[in-house]
Short mmCIF file of C-alpha atoms in Angstrom, two decimals:
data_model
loop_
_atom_site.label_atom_id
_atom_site.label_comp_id
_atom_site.label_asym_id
_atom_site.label_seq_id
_atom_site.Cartn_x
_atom_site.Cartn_y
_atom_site.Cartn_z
CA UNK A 44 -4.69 7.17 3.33
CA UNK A 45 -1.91 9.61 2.40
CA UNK A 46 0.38 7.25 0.55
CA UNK A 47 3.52 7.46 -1.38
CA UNK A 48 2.56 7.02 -4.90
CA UNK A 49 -0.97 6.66 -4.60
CA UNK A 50 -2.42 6.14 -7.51
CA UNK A 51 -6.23 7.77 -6.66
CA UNK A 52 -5.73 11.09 -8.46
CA UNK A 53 -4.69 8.52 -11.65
CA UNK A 54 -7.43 6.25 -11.54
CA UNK A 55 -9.25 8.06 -14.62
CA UNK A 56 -5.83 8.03 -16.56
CA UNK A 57 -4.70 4.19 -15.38
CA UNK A 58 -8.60 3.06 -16.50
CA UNK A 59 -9.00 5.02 -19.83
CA UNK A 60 -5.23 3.87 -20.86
CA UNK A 61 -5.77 0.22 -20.08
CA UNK A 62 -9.25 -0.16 -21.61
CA UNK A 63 -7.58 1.58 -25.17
CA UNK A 64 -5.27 -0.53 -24.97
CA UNK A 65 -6.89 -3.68 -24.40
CA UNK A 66 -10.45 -3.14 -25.23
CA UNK A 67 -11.81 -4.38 -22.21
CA UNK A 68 -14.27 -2.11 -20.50
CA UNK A 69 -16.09 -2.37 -17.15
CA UNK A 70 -18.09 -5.43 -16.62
CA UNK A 71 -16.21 -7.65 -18.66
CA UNK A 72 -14.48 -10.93 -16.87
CA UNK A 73 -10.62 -10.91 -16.66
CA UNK A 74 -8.34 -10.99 -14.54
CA UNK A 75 -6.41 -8.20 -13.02
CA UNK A 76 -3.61 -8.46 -11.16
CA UNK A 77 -2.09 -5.86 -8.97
CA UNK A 78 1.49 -6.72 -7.60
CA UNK A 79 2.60 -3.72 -5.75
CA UNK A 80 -0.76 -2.92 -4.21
CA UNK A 81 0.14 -0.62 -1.76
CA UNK A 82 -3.46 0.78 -0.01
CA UNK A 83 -5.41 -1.14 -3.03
CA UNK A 84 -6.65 1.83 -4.62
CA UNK A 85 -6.08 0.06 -7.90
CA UNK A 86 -6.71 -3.19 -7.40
CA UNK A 87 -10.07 -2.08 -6.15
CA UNK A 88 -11.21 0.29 -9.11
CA UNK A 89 -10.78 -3.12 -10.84
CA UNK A 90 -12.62 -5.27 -8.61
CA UNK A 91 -15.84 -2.87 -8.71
CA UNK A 92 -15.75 -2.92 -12.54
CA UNK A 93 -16.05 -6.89 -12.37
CA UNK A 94 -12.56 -8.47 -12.37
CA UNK A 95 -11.14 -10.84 -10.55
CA UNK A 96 -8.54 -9.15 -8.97
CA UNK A 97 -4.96 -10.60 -7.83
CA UNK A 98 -3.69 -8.53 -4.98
CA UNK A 99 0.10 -8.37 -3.74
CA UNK A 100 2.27 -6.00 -1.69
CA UNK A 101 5.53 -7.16 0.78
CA UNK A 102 4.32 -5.07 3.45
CA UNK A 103 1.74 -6.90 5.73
CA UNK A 104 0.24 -3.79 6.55
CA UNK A 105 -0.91 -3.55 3.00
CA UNK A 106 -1.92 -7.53 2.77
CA UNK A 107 -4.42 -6.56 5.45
CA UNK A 108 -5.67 -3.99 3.92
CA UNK A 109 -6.21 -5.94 0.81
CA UNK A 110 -7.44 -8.59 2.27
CA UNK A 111 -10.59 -6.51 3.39
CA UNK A 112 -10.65 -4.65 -0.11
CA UNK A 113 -9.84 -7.50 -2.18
CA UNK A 114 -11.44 -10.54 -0.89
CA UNK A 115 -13.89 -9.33 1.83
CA UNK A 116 -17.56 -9.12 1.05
CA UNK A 117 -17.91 -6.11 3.74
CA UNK A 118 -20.34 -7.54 5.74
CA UNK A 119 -19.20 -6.50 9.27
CA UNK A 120 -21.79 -5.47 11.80
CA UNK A 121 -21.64 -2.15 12.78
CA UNK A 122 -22.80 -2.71 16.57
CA UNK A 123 -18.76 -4.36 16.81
CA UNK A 124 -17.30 -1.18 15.56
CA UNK A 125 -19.21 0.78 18.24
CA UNK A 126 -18.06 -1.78 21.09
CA UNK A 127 -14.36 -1.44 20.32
CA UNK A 128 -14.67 2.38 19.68
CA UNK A 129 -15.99 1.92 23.56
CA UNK A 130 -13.25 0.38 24.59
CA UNK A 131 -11.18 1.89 28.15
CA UNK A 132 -7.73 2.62 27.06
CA UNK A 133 -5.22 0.53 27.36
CA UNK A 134 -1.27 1.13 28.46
CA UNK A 135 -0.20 -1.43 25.50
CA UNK A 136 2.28 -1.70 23.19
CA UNK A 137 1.83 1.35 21.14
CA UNK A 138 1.55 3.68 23.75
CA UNK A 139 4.07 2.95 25.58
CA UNK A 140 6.60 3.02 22.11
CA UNK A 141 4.96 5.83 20.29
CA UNK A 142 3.45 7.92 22.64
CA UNK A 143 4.97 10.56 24.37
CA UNK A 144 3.59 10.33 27.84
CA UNK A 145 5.17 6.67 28.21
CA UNK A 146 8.55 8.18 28.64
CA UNK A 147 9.23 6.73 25.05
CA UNK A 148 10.59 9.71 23.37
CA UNK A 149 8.43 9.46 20.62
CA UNK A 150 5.47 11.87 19.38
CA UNK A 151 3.63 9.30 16.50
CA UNK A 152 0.32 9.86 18.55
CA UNK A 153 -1.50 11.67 21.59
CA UNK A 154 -1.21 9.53 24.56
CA UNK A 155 -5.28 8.51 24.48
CA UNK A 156 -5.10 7.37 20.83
CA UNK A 157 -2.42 5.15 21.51
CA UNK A 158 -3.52 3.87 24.38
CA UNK A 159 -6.99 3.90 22.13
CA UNK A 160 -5.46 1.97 19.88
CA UNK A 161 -4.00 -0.45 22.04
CA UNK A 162 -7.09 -1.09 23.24
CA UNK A 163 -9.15 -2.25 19.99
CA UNK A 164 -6.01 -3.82 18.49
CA UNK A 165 -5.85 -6.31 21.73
CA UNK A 166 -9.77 -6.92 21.69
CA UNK A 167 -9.79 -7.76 17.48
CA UNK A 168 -6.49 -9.86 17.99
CA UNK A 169 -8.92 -11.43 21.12
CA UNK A 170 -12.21 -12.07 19.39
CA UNK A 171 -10.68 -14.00 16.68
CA UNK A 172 -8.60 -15.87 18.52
CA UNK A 173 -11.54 -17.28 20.75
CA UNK A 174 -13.16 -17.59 17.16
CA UNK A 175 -15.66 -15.23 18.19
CA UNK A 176 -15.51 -12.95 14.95
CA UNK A 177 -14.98 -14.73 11.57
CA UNK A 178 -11.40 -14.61 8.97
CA UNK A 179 -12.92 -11.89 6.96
CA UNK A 180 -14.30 -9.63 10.04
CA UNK A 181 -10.89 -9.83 11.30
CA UNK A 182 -9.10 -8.16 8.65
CA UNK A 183 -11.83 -6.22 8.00
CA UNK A 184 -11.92 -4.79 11.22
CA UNK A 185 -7.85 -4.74 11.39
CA UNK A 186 -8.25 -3.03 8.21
CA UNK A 187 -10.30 -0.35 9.47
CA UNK A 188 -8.48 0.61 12.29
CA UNK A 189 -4.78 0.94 10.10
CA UNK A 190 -6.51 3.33 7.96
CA UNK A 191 -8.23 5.02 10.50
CA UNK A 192 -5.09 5.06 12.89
CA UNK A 193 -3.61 7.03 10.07
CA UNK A 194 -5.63 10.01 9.85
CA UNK A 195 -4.73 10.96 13.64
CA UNK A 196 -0.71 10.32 13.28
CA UNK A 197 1.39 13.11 13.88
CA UNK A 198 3.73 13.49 11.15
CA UNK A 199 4.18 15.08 8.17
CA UNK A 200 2.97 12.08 6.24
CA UNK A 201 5.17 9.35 6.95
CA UNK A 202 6.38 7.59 9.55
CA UNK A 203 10.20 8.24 8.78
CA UNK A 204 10.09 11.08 11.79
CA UNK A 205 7.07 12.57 14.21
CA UNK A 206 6.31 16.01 15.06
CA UNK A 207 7.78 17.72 18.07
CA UNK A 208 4.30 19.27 18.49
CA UNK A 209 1.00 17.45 18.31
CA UNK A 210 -0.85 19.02 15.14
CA UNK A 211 -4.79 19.65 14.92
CA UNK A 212 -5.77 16.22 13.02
CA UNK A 213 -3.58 14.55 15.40
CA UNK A 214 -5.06 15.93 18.73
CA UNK A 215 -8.88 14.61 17.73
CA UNK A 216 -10.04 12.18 19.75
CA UNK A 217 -9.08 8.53 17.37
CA UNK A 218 -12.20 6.79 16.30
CA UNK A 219 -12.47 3.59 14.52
CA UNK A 220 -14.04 3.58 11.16
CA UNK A 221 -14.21 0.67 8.68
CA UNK A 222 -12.84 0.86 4.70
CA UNK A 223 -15.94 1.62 1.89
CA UNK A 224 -17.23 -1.89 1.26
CA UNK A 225 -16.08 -2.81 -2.22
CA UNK A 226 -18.77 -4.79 -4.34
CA UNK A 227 -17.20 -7.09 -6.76
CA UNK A 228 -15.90 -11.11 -7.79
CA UNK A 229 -13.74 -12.03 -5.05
CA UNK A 230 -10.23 -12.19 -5.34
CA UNK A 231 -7.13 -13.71 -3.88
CA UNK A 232 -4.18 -11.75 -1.65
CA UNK A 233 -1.00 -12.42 -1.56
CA UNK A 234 1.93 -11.06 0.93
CA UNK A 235 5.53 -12.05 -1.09
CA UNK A 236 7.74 -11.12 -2.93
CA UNK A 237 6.93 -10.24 -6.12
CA UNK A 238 9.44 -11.82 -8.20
CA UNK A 239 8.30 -15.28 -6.73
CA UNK A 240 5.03 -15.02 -7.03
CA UNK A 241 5.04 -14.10 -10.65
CA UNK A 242 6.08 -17.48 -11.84
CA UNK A 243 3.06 -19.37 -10.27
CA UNK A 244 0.15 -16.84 -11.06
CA UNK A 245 -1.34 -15.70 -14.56
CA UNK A 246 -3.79 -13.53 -16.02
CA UNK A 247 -5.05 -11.01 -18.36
CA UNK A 248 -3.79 -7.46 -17.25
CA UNK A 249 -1.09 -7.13 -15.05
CA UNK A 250 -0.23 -3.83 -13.79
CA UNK A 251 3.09 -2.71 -11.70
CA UNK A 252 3.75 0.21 -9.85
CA UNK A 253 6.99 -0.37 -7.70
CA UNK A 254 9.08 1.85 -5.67
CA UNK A 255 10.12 4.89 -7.78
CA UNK A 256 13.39 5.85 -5.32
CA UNK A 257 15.33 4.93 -2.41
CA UNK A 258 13.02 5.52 -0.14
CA UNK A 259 11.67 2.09 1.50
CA UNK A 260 8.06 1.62 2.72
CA UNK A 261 8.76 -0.81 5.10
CA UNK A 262 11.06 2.38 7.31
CA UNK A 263 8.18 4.95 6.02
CA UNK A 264 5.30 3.06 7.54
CA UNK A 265 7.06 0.51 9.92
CA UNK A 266 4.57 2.05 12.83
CA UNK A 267 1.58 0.69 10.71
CA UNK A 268 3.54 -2.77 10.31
CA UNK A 269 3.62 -3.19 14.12
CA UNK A 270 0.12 -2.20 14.54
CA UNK A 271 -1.22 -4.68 11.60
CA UNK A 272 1.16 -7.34 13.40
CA UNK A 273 1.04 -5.91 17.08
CA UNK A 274 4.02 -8.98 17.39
CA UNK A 275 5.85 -6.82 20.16
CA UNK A 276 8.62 -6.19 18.07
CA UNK A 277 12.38 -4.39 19.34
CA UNK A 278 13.07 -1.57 18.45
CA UNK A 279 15.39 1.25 17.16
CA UNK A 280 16.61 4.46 17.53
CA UNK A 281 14.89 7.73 17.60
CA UNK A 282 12.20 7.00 15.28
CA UNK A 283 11.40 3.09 17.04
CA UNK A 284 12.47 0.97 13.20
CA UNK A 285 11.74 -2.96 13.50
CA UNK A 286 13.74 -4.97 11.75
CA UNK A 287 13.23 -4.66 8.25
CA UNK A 288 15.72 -6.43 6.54
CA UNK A 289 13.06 -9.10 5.13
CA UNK A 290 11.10 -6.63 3.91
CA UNK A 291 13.30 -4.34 1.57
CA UNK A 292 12.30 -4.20 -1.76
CA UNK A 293 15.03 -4.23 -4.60
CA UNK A 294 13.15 -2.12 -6.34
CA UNK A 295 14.82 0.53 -4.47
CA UNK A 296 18.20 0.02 -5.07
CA UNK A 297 20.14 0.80 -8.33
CA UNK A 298 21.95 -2.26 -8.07
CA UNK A 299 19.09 -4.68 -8.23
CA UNK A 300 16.56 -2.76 -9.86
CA UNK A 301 16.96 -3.79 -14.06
CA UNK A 302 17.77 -7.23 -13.04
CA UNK A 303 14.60 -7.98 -10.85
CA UNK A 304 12.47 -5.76 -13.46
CA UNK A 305 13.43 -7.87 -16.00
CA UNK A 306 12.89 -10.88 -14.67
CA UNK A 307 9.59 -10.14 -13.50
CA UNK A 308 8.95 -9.35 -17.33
CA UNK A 309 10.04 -12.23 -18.60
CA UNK A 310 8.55 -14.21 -15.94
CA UNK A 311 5.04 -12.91 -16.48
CA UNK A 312 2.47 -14.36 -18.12
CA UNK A 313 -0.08 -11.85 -18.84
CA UNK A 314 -1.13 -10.76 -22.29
CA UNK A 315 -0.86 -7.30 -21.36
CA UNK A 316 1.66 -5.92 -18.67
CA UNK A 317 1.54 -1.72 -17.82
CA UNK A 318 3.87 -0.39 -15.54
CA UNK A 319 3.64 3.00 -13.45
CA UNK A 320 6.71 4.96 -13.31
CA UNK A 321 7.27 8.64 -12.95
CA UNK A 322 9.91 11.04 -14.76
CA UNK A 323 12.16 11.01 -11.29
CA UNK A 324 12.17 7.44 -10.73
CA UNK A 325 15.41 5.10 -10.40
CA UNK A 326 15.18 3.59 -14.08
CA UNK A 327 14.74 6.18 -17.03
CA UNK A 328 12.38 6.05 -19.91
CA UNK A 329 14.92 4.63 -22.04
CA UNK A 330 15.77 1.59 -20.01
CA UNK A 331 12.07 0.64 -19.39
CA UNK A 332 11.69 0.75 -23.43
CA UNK A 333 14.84 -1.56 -23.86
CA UNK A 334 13.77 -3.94 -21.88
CA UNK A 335 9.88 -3.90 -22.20
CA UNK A 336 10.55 -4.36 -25.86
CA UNK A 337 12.35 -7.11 -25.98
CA UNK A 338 9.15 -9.41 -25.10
CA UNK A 339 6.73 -7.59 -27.76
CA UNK A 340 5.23 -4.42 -28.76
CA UNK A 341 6.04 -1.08 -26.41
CA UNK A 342 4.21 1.72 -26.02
CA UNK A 343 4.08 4.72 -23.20
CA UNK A 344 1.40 6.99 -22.35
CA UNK A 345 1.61 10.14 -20.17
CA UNK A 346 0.22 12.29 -17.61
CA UNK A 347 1.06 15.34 -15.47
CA UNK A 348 -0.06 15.32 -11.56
CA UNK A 349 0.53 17.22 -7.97
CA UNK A 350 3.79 16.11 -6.21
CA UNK A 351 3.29 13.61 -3.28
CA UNK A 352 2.25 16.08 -0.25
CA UNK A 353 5.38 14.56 1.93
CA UNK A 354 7.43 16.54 -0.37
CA UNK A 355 6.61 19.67 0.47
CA UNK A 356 8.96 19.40 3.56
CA UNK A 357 10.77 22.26 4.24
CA UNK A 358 14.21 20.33 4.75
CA UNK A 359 13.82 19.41 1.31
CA UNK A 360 15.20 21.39 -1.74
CA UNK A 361 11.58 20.47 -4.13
CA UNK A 362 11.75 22.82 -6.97
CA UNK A 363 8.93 21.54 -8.76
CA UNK A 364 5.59 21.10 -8.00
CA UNK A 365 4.17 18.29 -10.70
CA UNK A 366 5.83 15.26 -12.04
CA UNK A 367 4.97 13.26 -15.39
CA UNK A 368 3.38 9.91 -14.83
CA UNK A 369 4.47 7.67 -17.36
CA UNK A 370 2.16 4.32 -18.11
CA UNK A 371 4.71 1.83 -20.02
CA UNK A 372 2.92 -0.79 -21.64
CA UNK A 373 4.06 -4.33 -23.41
CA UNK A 374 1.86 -5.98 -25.48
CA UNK A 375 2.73 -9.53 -25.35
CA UNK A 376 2.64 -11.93 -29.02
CA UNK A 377 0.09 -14.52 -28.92
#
């Protein structure tokens, strides 16, 4: 998936920095927790290289997800996933809100995907709820059809706006596909806030990588929220927003941001803590050093990489085209 601050074209950075650091290399037991997990890229890089892995992101979307990746042993037969691509279409809930031939005003997807993906979303939703298709084939499958939902959106990325005019990816016919089964211990999800959570978990490596900016996840992929939920939600404006308010991170704000990174610092109890931040984020180098340091040794590593493809936007003044990763890093006293 095409996702704000992925972390896939890092992976090789995030791994060789973390195993200097620490000295653990792949195939050793520890555990690895990943607290702003976003699409799990991270998370599971870990769990194939043996760790247990603890897995956390606010957005459900991204639970479900992780909940496939995480803790799923990717056993789903493949004979389902040809039934529901079989599926007639369906007038449900996404194509009559997102879909342009409902009337709706909004362009997120060709009328037959939506309707499309109507149709498998009721039938999973169905299965397990007449306990016809197990826990883990049920997010497995839900899993599956987020991610492959995305590839045939038509946007620019994000789901902040849609295109007036249906691009190429988006006019293929939508076909269900399920995530790359990820071998590995199994792990445990969560779906919380973060700063909460910290104070009843532990580990050995705990790695952060909030929001950078103002820019929320839960309004840039709210039509992949109601399609992991499909809980018929109201909604707003131009763009169709569900309520979000439960789901803002304070990550994003200027106002909250030191306060909630500090006490998720001091709340932490991990012997080693790295944090992902780039050179255009909210909080400056400076600020992460003052208060990483105060709970033991600091040090930062760096890295160059391509610009988030959203950014390329016309309406938007980008005059650069790389940004500096930086990889803060505390080592805790023993």
């Amino acid at each position: 998936m095409n996702y704000i601050g992925s972390k896939y074209s890092l992976l090789d950075f995030i791994h060789r920095t973390i195993s200097d650091v620490t000295g653990f290399k792949s195939g050793d037991d520890y555990v690895f927790a990943d607290l702003f997990a976003g699409t799990g890229v991270v998370g599971a890089s870990y769990r194939q290289e043996g760790c247990k892995v603890i897995s956390n992101d606010i957005q459900y979307y991204s639970y479900v997800i992780n909940k496939y990746l995480i803790e799923g042993s990717g056993n789903i037969d493949e004979s389902l996933v040809s039934s529901l691509n079989l599926l007639e279409n369906i007038d449900g809930f996404i194509f009559e809100n997102y879909c342009a031939g409902s009337g709706s005003g909004r362009n997120y997807f060709t009328d037959s995907n939506g309707k499309k993906c109507d149709a498998i979303r009721i039938e999973i939703e169905k299965l397990f709820s007449q306990n016809l298709i197990s826990e883990e084939t049920y997010f497995g499958l839900l899993a599956g059809l987020l991610n492959s939902i995305d590839k045939y959106a038509n946007t620019a990325s994000v789901y902040g706006a849609f295109l007036k005019h249906i691009k190429k990816s988006a006019q293929k016919q939508f076909k269900l596909e399920l995530l790359p089964k990820i071998q590995g211990p199994k792990g445990k999800v969560y779906n919380e806030d973060i700063n909460k959570l910290i104070t009843r978990i532990r580990g050995d490596v705990l790695y952060l990588d909030p929001p950078y900016n103002t820019r929320q996840y839960c309004s840039n992929y709210h039509v992949l929220e109601t399609i992991a939920r499909y809980d018929y939600p109201e909604l707003k404006g131009k763009t169709g927003l569900r309520e979000t308010n439960g789901q803002k991170s304070k990550y994003c704000s200027k106002r909250t941001l030191k306060n909630e990174f500090e006490n998720l610092i001091a709340n932490a109890n991990f012997r080693y803590i790295f944090l992902s931040y780039n050179n255009e984020g909210l909080m400056n180098v400076d600020a992460i050093k003052n208060i990483m340091s105060r709970y033991g040794t600091y040090r930062c590593f760096t890295q160059s990489y391509r610009r988030f493809k959203a950014d390329k936007d016309k309406n938007r003044n980008i005059l650069k085209k790389e940004t500096t990763e930086y990889l803060h890093c505390l080592i805790r006293e023993e």
